[in-house]
Amino acid sequence: MSKPLALPPSRSLAISSVDEVLALVRARGGRATASRRILLEVLFEADGHLSAEELAQAVCARAPDVHISTIYRNLEELQRMGVIVHSHLGHGAAAYQLAALAHAHLICEECGATIEAPDELFRPLARAARDKLGFTIDPHHFAILGHCESCG
Amino acid sequence: MSKPLALPPSRSLAISSVDEVLALVRARGGRATASRRILLEVLFEADGHLSAEELAQAVCARAPDVHISTIYRNLEELQRMGVIVHSHLGHGAAAYQLAALAHAHLICEECGATIEAPDELFRPLARAARDKLGFTIDPHHFAILGHCESCG
DNA sequence: GTGCTTGCAAACGTTTTGCAGACTC
DNA sequence: GAGTCTGCAAAACGTTTGCAAGCAC
């Protein structure tokens, strides 16, 4: 349900099933391989925030010997297709999730707590950036750091 | 002039000269070494956004053989002291600058254009995050991605 | 002289790439 | 069979670390 703030619709597809994505892959001349299908299954089952490493482990649980480089290559293609996005929640690995589930993150620099921020919070910023700077923001890609309630 | 939004004053020192910082270093039991002084000179002369690699090159122009690991170690100490901050403007290396000059960045995903965003733009977000989530944001650390005027 | 700092080399964690073989269509 | 995709190994990238020598105080 959470929609990107003001992005052209083409950048975020309304994808709802693994088979749908695989059909899209085929339509682009790609192949519906086992590693691709399983990666998608994992992505659809998870609630987001998985690193490439974690995805690789989950995929390998169902199909051993899927190499992490394959995970990365498939993640990259799925991103090019607009099916998934990745975001940076801190200094470590990127987090991948379905584009439709993307949202902004607030991360506490002290304790590392991750807060999922509703897009409404970014509306005034999005409007000001567009009106004053002609810039359309995508608040999902990089987390916003700061300090949570308990760390003050 | 640009102040952090709502951070305790201790997190951003009003530092105005190389010697002042070196005095602080000594006060903490540190040494005023050549590499430290030159790194600070470069940081004070630059207008920000320098990567460790670029800083290393600038320092080496005045004192050859200063190793990049020394740059990193000094940058880390200066950060601990609150003299400088680093931020991530994209997928590459971090950018370092004097804490007093820190500001937010909008980066175009298409063309890479970097826009320095005034803190005012973040006030409503800062207020909403604080009021609704108890979270104090630091909008400077990670850039906000999006699309600039010409890339629409 | 004490002990902080440095250069070097080597490691780190994440991600990318070159290649030959395997697979999908 | 054509062309995509994979596993593996190796490299790339930015950054960190262990160590012995060097320097500031």
mmCIF file of C-alpha atoms (C1' of nucleotides) in Angstrom:
data_model
loop_
_atom_site.group_PDB
_atom_site.id
_atom_site.type_symbol
_atom_site.label_atom_id
_atom_site.label_comp_id
_atom_site.label_asym_id
_atom_site.label_seq_id
_atom_site.Cartn_x
_atom_site.Cartn_y
_atom_site.Cartn_z
ATOM 1 C CA MET A 1 0.000 0.000 0.000
ATOM 2 C CA SER A 2 2.788 2.413 0.713
ATOM 3 C CA LYS A 3 3.393 4.341 -2.484
ATOM 4 C CA PRO A 4 6.530 6.189 -3.519
ATOM 5 C CA LEU A 5 6.079 9.859 -2.962
ATOM 6 C CA ALA A 6 6.059 11.333 -6.401
ATOM 7 C CA LEU A 7 7.791 8.891 -8.680
ATOM 8 C CA PRO A 8 6.644 8.064 -12.185
ATOM 9 C CA PRO A 9 4.591 4.854 -12.017
ATOM 10 C CA SER A 10 7.045 3.042 -14.268
ATOM 11 C CA ARG A 11 9.619 3.006 -11.488
ATOM 12 C CA SER A 12 7.584 0.845 -9.146
ATOM 13 C CA LEU A 13 5.667 -2.082 -10.573
ATOM 14 C CA ALA A 14 2.673 -3.608 -8.893
ATOM 15 C CA ILE A 15 3.977 -7.154 -8.795
ATOM 16 C CA SER A 16 2.176 -9.728 -6.771
ATOM 17 C CA SER A 17 3.575 -13.170 -7.478
ATOM 18 C CA VAL A 18 6.704 -15.082 -8.342
ATOM 19 C CA ASP A 19 5.209 -16.378 -11.577
ATOM 20 C CA GLU A 20 4.272 -12.889 -12.631
ATOM 21 C CA VAL A 21 7.863 -11.779 -12.276
ATOM 22 C CA LEU A 22 9.183 -14.825 -14.084
ATOM 23 C CA ALA A 23 6.810 -14.100 -16.945
ATOM 24 C CA LEU A 24 8.287 -10.612 -17.077
ATOM 25 C CA VAL A 25 11.766 -12.077 -17.080
ATOM 26 C CA ARG A 26 10.865 -14.287 -20.036
ATOM 27 C CA ALA A 27 9.238 -11.398 -21.841
ATOM 28 C CA ARG A 28 12.585 -9.623 -21.699
ATOM 29 C CA GLY A 29 14.376 -12.599 -23.208
ATOM 30 C CA GLY A 30 15.532 -13.975 -19.855
ATOM 31 C CA ARG A 31 15.242 -17.514 -18.538
ATOM 32 C CA ALA A 32 13.170 -18.775 -15.633
ATOM 33 C CA THR A 33 15.883 -20.621 -13.754
ATOM 34 C CA ALA A 34 15.672 -22.407 -10.434
ATOM 35 C CA SER A 35 17.896 -19.926 -8.606
ATOM 36 C CA ARG A 36 15.831 -17.039 -9.910
ATOM 37 C CA ARG A 37 12.551 -18.648 -8.836
ATOM 38 C CA ILE A 38 13.788 -19.507 -5.379
ATOM 39 C CA LEU A 39 15.284 -16.072 -4.827
ATOM 40 C CA LEU A 40 11.921 -14.566 -5.722
ATOM 41 C CA GLU A 41 10.105 -16.975 -3.416
ATOM 42 C CA VAL A 42 12.356 -15.921 -0.564
ATOM 43 C CA LEU A 43 11.835 -12.246 -1.362
ATOM 44 C CA PHE A 44 8.056 -12.671 -1.474
ATOM 45 C CA GLU A 45 7.966 -14.617 1.786
ATOM 46 C CA ALA A 46 10.271 -12.305 3.713
ATOM 47 C CA ASP A 47 9.189 -9.013 5.208
ATOM 48 C CA GLY A 48 12.159 -7.164 3.780
ATOM 49 C CA HIS A 49 15.537 -6.012 5.096
ATOM 50 C CA LEU A 50 17.496 -9.029 3.904
ATOM 51 C CA SER A 51 21.124 -8.721 2.934
ATOM 52 C CA ALA A 52 22.565 -10.537 -0.045
ATOM 53 C CA GLU A 53 24.263 -12.886 2.381
ATOM 54 C CA GLU A 54 21.014 -13.686 4.176
ATOM 55 C CA LEU A 55 19.217 -14.160 0.888
ATOM 56 C CA ALA A 56 21.973 -16.503 -0.245
ATOM 57 C CA GLN A 57 21.575 -18.588 2.899
ATOM 58 C CA ALA A 58 17.809 -18.760 2.490
ATOM 59 C CA VAL A 59 18.136 -19.740 -1.165
ATOM 60 C CA CYS A 60 20.783 -22.349 -0.412
ATOM 61 C CA ALA A 61 18.457 -23.952 2.131
ATOM 62 C CA ARG A 62 16.286 -24.977 -0.827
ATOM 63 C CA ALA A 63 18.902 -25.315 -3.541
ATOM 64 C CA PRO A 64 22.451 -25.832 -2.297
ATOM 65 C CA ASP A 65 25.359 -24.520 -4.308
ATOM 66 C CA VAL A 66 23.619 -21.363 -5.465
ATOM 67 C CA HIS A 67 26.571 -19.038 -5.373
ATOM 68 C CA ILE A 68 26.349 -15.576 -3.854
ATOM 69 C CA SER A 69 27.529 -14.068 -7.114
ATOM 70 C CA THR A 70 24.421 -15.512 -8.732
ATOM 71 C CA ILE A 71 22.343 -13.916 -5.982
ATOM 72 C CA TYR A 72 23.956 -10.557 -6.698
ATOM 73 C CA ARG A 73 23.448 -10.913 -10.458
ATOM 74 C CA ASN A 74 19.802 -11.818 -10.032
ATOM 75 C CA LEU A 75 19.227 -9.061 -7.509
ATOM 76 C CA GLU A 76 20.700 -6.598 -9.972
ATOM 77 C CA GLU A 77 18.431 -7.741 -12.766
ATOM 78 C CA LEU A 78 15.353 -7.645 -10.533
ATOM 79 C CA GLN A 79 16.310 -4.100 -9.609
ATOM 80 C CA ARG A 80 16.677 -3.115 -13.252
ATOM 81 C CA MET A 81 13.184 -4.496 -13.780
ATOM 82 C CA GLY A 82 11.852 -2.448 -10.879
ATOM 83 C CA VAL A 83 10.674 -5.509 -8.964
ATOM 84 C CA ILE A 84 12.912 -4.951 -5.971
ATOM 85 C CA VAL A 85 14.922 -2.130 -4.455
ATOM 86 C CA HIS A 86 17.866 -2.060 -2.134
ATOM 87 C CA SER A 87 18.540 0.372 0.654
ATOM 88 C CA HIS A 88 21.389 1.194 2.988
ATOM 89 C CA LEU A 89 20.500 1.031 6.644
ATOM 90 C CA GLY A 90 23.979 1.662 7.977
ATOM 91 C CA HIS A 91 27.595 1.019 7.202
ATOM 92 C CA GLY A 92 27.210 -2.658 6.416
ATOM 93 C CA ALA A 93 25.590 -4.624 3.639
ATOM 94 C CA ALA A 94 22.634 -3.368 1.603
ATOM 95 C CA ALA A 95 19.104 -4.560 2.376
ATOM 96 C CA TYR A 96 16.872 -5.877 -0.400
ATOM 97 C CA GLN A 97 13.104 -6.016 -0.592
ATOM 98 C CA LEU A 98 10.167 -5.943 -2.959
ATOM 99 C CA ALA A 99 9.720 -2.488 -4.439
ATOM 100 C CA ALA A 100 6.086 -2.422 -3.346
ATOM 101 C CA LEU A 101 7.123 -2.808 0.295
ATOM 102 C CA ALA A 102 9.793 -0.112 0.238
ATOM 103 C CA HIS A 103 9.723 2.450 2.993
ATOM 104 C CA ALA A 104 12.010 4.891 4.752
ATOM 105 C CA HIS A 105 14.138 4.032 7.774
ATOM 106 C CA LEU A 106 15.307 5.920 10.821
ATOM 107 C CA ILE A 107 18.360 4.372 12.454
ATOM 108 C CA CYS A 108 19.664 5.206 15.913
ATOM 109 C CA GLU A 109 23.391 5.901 15.787
ATOM 110 C CA GLU A 110 23.696 4.878 19.412
ATOM 111 C CA CYS A 111 21.859 1.583 19.715
ATOM 112 C CA GLY A 112 21.187 0.698 16.095
ATOM 113 C CA ALA A 113 17.416 0.584 16.507
ATOM 114 C CA THR A 114 15.628 0.605 13.151
ATOM 115 C CA ILE A 115 12.360 2.490 12.846
ATOM 116 C CA GLU A 116 10.254 2.149 9.731
ATOM 117 C CA ALA A 117 9.076 5.641 8.935
ATOM 118 C CA PRO A 118 5.758 6.231 7.191
ATOM 119 C CA ASP A 119 6.049 8.189 3.961
ATOM 120 C CA GLU A 120 3.760 10.903 5.332
ATOM 121 C CA LEU A 121 6.674 12.174 7.399
ATOM 122 C CA PHE A 122 8.516 12.989 4.185
ATOM 123 C CA ARG A 123 5.713 14.805 2.406
ATOM 124 C CA PRO A 124 6.698 18.327 3.467
ATOM 125 C CA LEU A 125 10.326 17.646 2.598
ATOM 126 C CA ALA A 126 9.290 16.124 -0.739
ATOM 127 C CA ARG A 127 7.131 19.140 -1.531
ATOM 128 C CA ALA A 128 9.785 21.665 -0.531
ATOM 129 C CA ALA A 129 12.510 19.864 -2.470
ATOM 130 C CA ARG A 130 10.301 19.753 -5.558
ATOM 131 C CA ASP A 131 9.088 23.351 -5.303
ATOM 132 C CA LYS A 132 12.336 25.017 -4.263
ATOM 133 C CA LEU A 133 14.947 22.827 -5.907
ATOM 134 C CA GLY A 134 13.071 20.968 -8.634
ATOM 135 C CA PHE A 135 14.212 17.752 -6.993
ATOM 136 C CA THR A 136 12.025 14.658 -6.603
ATOM 137 C CA ILE A 137 13.165 12.742 -3.553
ATOM 138 C CA ASP A 138 13.157 8.985 -3.009
ATOM 139 C CA PRO A 139 13.386 8.771 0.782
ATOM 140 C CA HIS A 140 13.785 4.995 0.786
ATOM 141 C CA HIS A 141 17.288 4.440 -0.485
ATOM 142 C CA PHE A 142 19.425 5.718 2.361
ATOM 143 C CA ALA A 143 18.307 5.512 5.945
ATOM 144 C CA ILE A 144 18.201 8.665 8.034
ATOM 145 C CA LEU A 145 20.455 8.516 11.058
ATOM 146 C CA GLY A 146 19.776 10.099 14.388
ATOM 147 C CA HIS A 147 18.959 9.226 17.955
ATOM 148 C CA CYS A 148 16.001 7.234 19.192
ATOM 149 C CA GLU A 149 13.832 8.043 22.160
ATOM 150 C CA SER A 150 15.816 6.060 24.725
ATOM 151 C CA CYS A 151 19.228 7.179 23.479
ATOM 152 C CA GLY A 152 18.122 10.812 23.369
ATOM 153 C CA MET B 1 26.183 29.170 10.189
ATOM 154 C CA SER B 2 24.188 26.067 9.421
ATOM 155 C CA LYS B 3 23.380 24.431 12.715
ATOM 156 C CA PRO B 4 22.413 20.826 13.288
ATOM 157 C CA LEU B 5 18.713 20.562 13.760
ATOM 158 C CA ALA B 6 18.287 19.502 17.328
ATOM 159 C CA LEU B 7 21.533 17.972 18.457
ATOM 160 C CA PRO B 8 23.122 18.577 21.832
ATOM 161 C CA PRO B 9 25.773 21.285 21.420
ATOM 162 C CA SER B 10 28.529 18.898 22.469
ATOM 163 C CA ARG B 11 28.169 17.000 19.201
ATOM 164 C CA SER B 12 29.267 19.910 17.020
ATOM 165 C CA LEU B 13 32.141 22.073 18.138
ATOM 166 C CA ALA B 14 32.676 25.600 16.932
ATOM 167 C CA ILE B 15 36.230 25.114 15.723
ATOM 168 C CA SER B 16 37.824 27.789 13.656
ATOM 169 C CA SER B 17 41.511 27.032 13.139
ATOM 170 C CA VAL B 18 44.042 24.277 12.720
ATOM 171 C CA ASP B 19 45.942 25.340 15.828
ATOM 172 C CA GLU B 20 42.791 25.297 17.880
ATOM 173 C CA VAL B 21 42.178 21.694 16.926
ATOM 174 C CA LEU B 22 45.775 20.706 17.566
ATOM 175 C CA ALA B 23 45.529 22.269 21.019
ATOM 176 C CA LEU B 24 42.490 20.093 21.610
ATOM 177 C CA VAL B 25 44.400 17.065 20.409
ATOM 178 C CA ARG B 26 47.190 17.789 22.858
ATOM 179 C CA ALA B 27 44.698 18.392 25.640
ATOM 180 C CA ARG B 28 43.489 14.823 25.128
ATOM 181 C CA GLY B 29 47.009 13.459 25.390
ATOM 182 C CA GLY B 30 47.556 13.301 21.627
ATOM 183 C CA ARG B 31 50.509 14.567 19.612
ATOM 184 C CA ALA B 32 50.565 17.403 17.089
ATOM 185 C CA THR B 33 52.186 15.549 14.228
ATOM 186 C CA ALA B 34 52.923 16.801 10.730
ATOM 187 C CA SER B 35 50.397 14.502 9.056
ATOM 188 C CA ARG B 36 47.725 15.601 11.474
ATOM 189 C CA ARG B 37 48.427 19.306 10.923
ATOM 190 C CA ILE B 38 48.475 18.994 7.134
ATOM 191 C CA LEU B 39 45.299 16.953 7.075
ATOM 192 C CA LEU B 40 43.612 19.674 9.099
ATOM 193 C CA GLU B 41 44.976 22.375 6.807
ATOM 194 C CA VAL B 42 43.521 20.575 3.815
ATOM 195 C CA LEU B 43 40.186 20.136 5.572
ATOM 196 C CA PHE B 44 40.061 23.824 6.511
ATOM 197 C CA GLU B 45 40.978 24.972 3.007
ATOM 198 C CA ALA B 46 38.599 22.652 1.177
ATOM 199 C CA ASP B 47 34.903 23.303 0.843
ATOM 200 C CA GLY B 48 34.004 19.779 1.878
ATOM 201 C CA HIS B 49 33.029 16.581 0.099
ATOM 202 C CA LEU B 50 36.534 15.106 -0.009
ATOM 203 C CA SER B 51 37.041 11.381 0.084
ATOM 204 C CA ALA B 52 39.824 9.770 2.114
ATOM 205 C CA GLU B 53 41.623 9.093 -1.156
ATOM 206 C CA GLU B 54 41.388 12.738 -2.234
ATOM 207 C CA LEU B 55 42.492 13.909 1.189
ATOM 208 C CA ALA B 56 45.451 11.528 1.022
ATOM 209 C CA GLN B 57 46.475 12.975 -2.333
ATOM 210 C CA ALA B 58 46.192 16.538 -1.066
ATOM 211 C CA VAL B 59 48.191 15.710 2.053
ATOM 212 C CA CYS B 60 50.838 13.848 0.069
ATOM 213 C CA ALA B 61 51.314 16.924 -2.124
ATOM 214 C CA ARG B 62 52.768 18.628 0.952
ATOM 215 C CA ALA B 63 54.247 15.661 2.763
ATOM 216 C CA PRO B 64 54.916 12.607 0.600
ATOM 217 C CA ASP B 65 54.647 9.139 2.108
ATOM 218 C CA VAL B 66 51.730 9.925 4.374
ATOM 219 C CA HIS B 67 49.924 6.642 4.105
ATOM 220 C CA ILE B 68 46.192 6.434 3.562
ATOM 221 C CA SER B 69 45.842 4.336 6.694
ATOM 222 C CA THR B 70 47.206 7.301 8.628
ATOM 223 C CA ILE B 71 44.600 9.493 6.947
ATOM 224 C CA TYR B 72 41.868 7.112 8.019
ATOM 225 C CA ARG B 73 43.191 6.929 11.575
ATOM 226 C CA ASN B 74 43.372 10.704 11.865
ATOM 227 C CA LEU B 75 39.967 11.169 10.293
ATOM 228 C CA GLU B 76 38.549 8.749 12.822
ATOM 229 C CA GLU B 77 40.083 10.611 15.726
ATOM 230 C CA LEU B 78 38.892 13.968 14.412
ATOM 231 C CA GLN B 79 35.425 12.506 14.155
ATOM 232 C CA ARG B 80 35.553 11.218 17.714
ATOM 233 C CA MET B 81 36.505 14.750 18.752
ATOM 234 C CA GLY B 82 33.548 16.161 16.845
ATOM 235 C CA VAL B 83 35.737 18.324 14.604
ATOM 236 C CA ILE B 84 34.714 16.643 11.368
ATOM 237 C CA VAL B 85 31.914 14.428 10.119
ATOM 238 C CA HIS B 86 31.632 12.068 7.220
ATOM 239 C CA SER B 87 28.663 11.480 4.993
ATOM 240 C CA HIS B 88 27.694 9.075 2.256
ATOM 241 C CA LEU B 89 26.710 10.723 -0.977
ATOM 242 C CA GLY B 90 26.273 7.592 -3.027
ATOM 243 C CA HIS B 91 27.638 4.096 -3.399
ATOM 244 C CA GLY B 92 31.307 5.071 -3.340
ATOM 245 C CA ALA B 93 33.663 6.395 -0.724
ATOM 246 C CA ALA B 94 32.592 8.533 2.209
ATOM 247 C CA ALA B 95 32.972 12.328 2.083
ATOM 248 C CA TYR B 96 34.644 14.164 4.955
ATOM 249 C CA GLN B 97 34.241 17.768 6.038
ATOM 250 C CA LEU B 98 34.387 20.085 9.010
ATOM 251 C CA ALA B 99 31.457 19.497 11.336
ATOM 252 C CA ALA B 100 30.574 23.179 11.236
ATOM 253 C CA LEU B 101 30.056 23.001 7.468
ATOM 254 C CA ALA B 102 27.936 19.870 7.495
ATOM 255 C CA HIS B 103 24.724 19.964 5.516
ATOM 256 C CA ALA B 104 22.283 17.630 3.821
ATOM 257 C CA HIS B 105 22.636 16.409 0.234
ATOM 258 C CA LEU B 106 20.223 15.544 -2.530
ATOM 259 C CA ILE B 107 21.754 13.319 -5.198
ATOM 260 C CA CYS B 108 20.266 12.641 -8.606
ATOM 261 C CA GLU B 109 20.223 8.911 -9.314
ATOM 262 C CA GLU B 110 20.309 9.610 -13.018
ATOM 263 C CA CYS B 111 23.084 12.131 -13.536
ATOM 264 C CA GLY B 112 24.769 12.187 -10.137
ATOM 265 C CA ALA B 113 24.165 15.892 -9.586
ATOM 266 C CA THR B 114 24.729 16.880 -5.967
ATOM 267 C CA ILE B 115 22.493 19.517 -4.427
ATOM 268 C CA GLU B 116 23.296 20.941 -1.015
ATOM 269 C CA ALA B 117 20.003 21.136 0.800
ATOM 270 C CA PRO B 118 19.382 23.804 3.424
ATOM 271 C CA ASP B 119 18.401 22.411 6.806
ATOM 272 C CA GLU B 120 15.101 24.294 6.714
ATOM 273 C CA LEU B 121 13.811 21.690 4.287
ATOM 274 C CA PHE B 122 14.164 19.065 6.992
ATOM 275 C CA ARG B 123 12.467 20.978 9.805
ATOM 276 C CA PRO B 124 8.982 19.509 9.291
ATOM 277 C CA LEU B 125 10.432 16.009 9.027
ATOM 278 C CA ALA B 126 12.589 16.597 12.103
ATOM 279 C CA ARG B 127 9.583 17.842 14.043
ATOM 280 C CA ALA B 128 7.326 14.991 12.962
ATOM 281 C CA ALA B 129 9.974 12.365 13.707
ATOM 282 C CA ARG B 130 10.520 13.825 17.148
ATOM 283 C CA ASP B 131 6.847 14.274 17.993
ATOM 284 C CA LYS B 132 5.484 11.036 16.551
ATOM 285 C CA LEU B 133 8.417 8.670 16.944
ATOM 286 C CA GLY B 134 10.616 10.291 19.579
ATOM 287 C CA PHE B 135 13.436 10.244 17.058
ATOM 288 C CA THR B 136 15.926 13.084 16.585
ATOM 289 C CA ILE B 137 17.158 13.040 13.006
ATOM 290 C CA ASP B 138 20.585 13.970 11.704
ATOM 291 C CA PRO B 139 19.842 14.648 8.035
ATOM 292 C CA HIS B 140 23.491 15.055 7.112
ATOM 293 C CA HIS B 141 24.918 11.581 7.293
ATOM 294 C CA PHE B 142 23.268 9.850 4.364
ATOM 295 C CA ALA B 143 22.344 11.712 1.227
ATOM 296 C CA ILE B 144 18.778 11.593 -0.051
ATOM 297 C CA LEU B 145 18.506 10.133 -3.528
ATOM 298 C CA GLY B 146 16.025 11.167 -6.152
ATOM 299 C CA HIS B 147 15.808 12.882 -9.496
ATOM 300 C CA CYS B 148 16.921 16.383 -10.318
ATOM 301 C CA GLU B 149 15.038 18.907 -12.380
ATOM 302 C CA SER B 150 16.575 17.994 -15.730
ATOM 303 C CA CYS B 151 16.393 14.221 -15.201
ATOM 304 C CA GLY B 152 12.809 14.540 -13.946
ATOM 305 C "C1'" DG C 1 62.223 7.628 27.994
ATOM 306 C "C1'" DT C 2 57.255 6.949 27.586
ATOM 307 C "C1'" DG C 3 53.903 5.950 24.803
ATOM 308 C "C1'" DC C 4 51.370 7.928 20.948
ATOM 309 C "C1'" DT C 5 51.785 7.706 15.816
ATOM 310 C "C1'" DT C 6 53.359 6.190 11.656
ATOM 311 C "C1'" DG C 7 54.357 3.286 7.311
ATOM 312 C "C1'" DC C 8 53.801 -0.889 5.500
ATOM 313 C "C1'" DA C 9 51.548 -5.045 4.448
ATOM 314 C "C1'" DA C 10 48.006 -7.730 5.014
ATOM 315 C "C1'" DA C 11 43.307 -8.523 6.083
ATOM 316 C "C1'" DC C 12 38.590 -7.267 6.066
ATOM 317 C "C1'" DG C 13 33.480 -7.275 4.298
ATOM 318 C "C1'" DT C 14 30.819 -6.350 0.413
ATOM 319 C "C1'" DT C 15 30.273 -6.457 -4.301
ATOM 320 C "C1'" DT C 16 31.828 -7.201 -9.156
ATOM 321 C "C1'" DT C 17 33.891 -9.622 -12.987
ATOM 322 C "C1'" DG C 18 36.116 -13.230 -16.391
ATOM 323 C "C1'" DC C 19 35.596 -17.525 -17.817
ATOM 324 C "C1'" DA C 20 34.216 -22.226 -19.173
ATOM 325 C "C1'" DG C 21 30.535 -25.297 -18.614
ATOM 326 C "C1'" DA C 22 25.358 -25.932 -17.917
ATOM 327 C "C1'" DC C 23 21.050 -24.800 -18.728
ATOM 328 C "C1'" DT C 24 16.447 -22.701 -20.810
ATOM 329 C "C1'" DC C 25 13.954 -22.002 -24.554
ATOM 330 C "C1'" DG D 1 21.390 -24.888 -31.347
ATOM 331 C "C1'" DA D 2 21.575 -20.058 -29.813
ATOM 332 C "C1'" DG D 3 22.116 -17.488 -26.310
ATOM 333 C "C1'" DT D 4 21.341 -16.898 -21.359
ATOM 334 C "C1'" DC D 5 22.761 -18.232 -16.799
ATOM 335 C "C1'" DT D 6 25.630 -20.474 -13.449
ATOM 336 C "C1'" DG D 7 29.606 -21.821 -10.286
ATOM 337 C "C1'" DC D 8 33.991 -20.855 -9.213
ATOM 338 C "C1'" DA D 9 37.957 -18.137 -8.507
ATOM 339 C "C1'" DA D 10 39.785 -13.961 -8.469
ATOM 340 C "C1'" DA D 11 39.688 -9.179 -8.334
ATOM 341 C "C1'" DA D 12 37.872 -4.743 -7.029
ATOM 342 C "C1'" DC D 13 36.680 -1.385 -3.679
ATOM 343 C "C1'" DG D 14 36.812 1.229 0.576
ATOM 344 C "C1'" DT D 15 38.302 0.584 5.016
ATOM 345 C "C1'" DT D 16 40.576 -1.516 9.173
ATOM 346 C "C1'" DT D 17 44.234 -3.733 11.751
ATOM 347 C "C1'" DG D 18 48.889 -5.864 13.586
ATOM 348 C "C1'" DC D 19 53.307 -4.812 13.981
ATOM 349 C "C1'" DA D 20 57.851 -2.800 14.525
ATOM 350 C "C1'" DA D 21 60.129 1.513 13.839
ATOM 351 C "C1'" DG D 22 59.759 6.608 14.536
ATOM 352 C "C1'" DC D 23 58.519 10.660 16.641
ATOM 353 C "C1'" DA D 24 56.360 14.274 20.061
ATOM 354 C "C1'" DC D 25 56.401 15.415 24.457
#
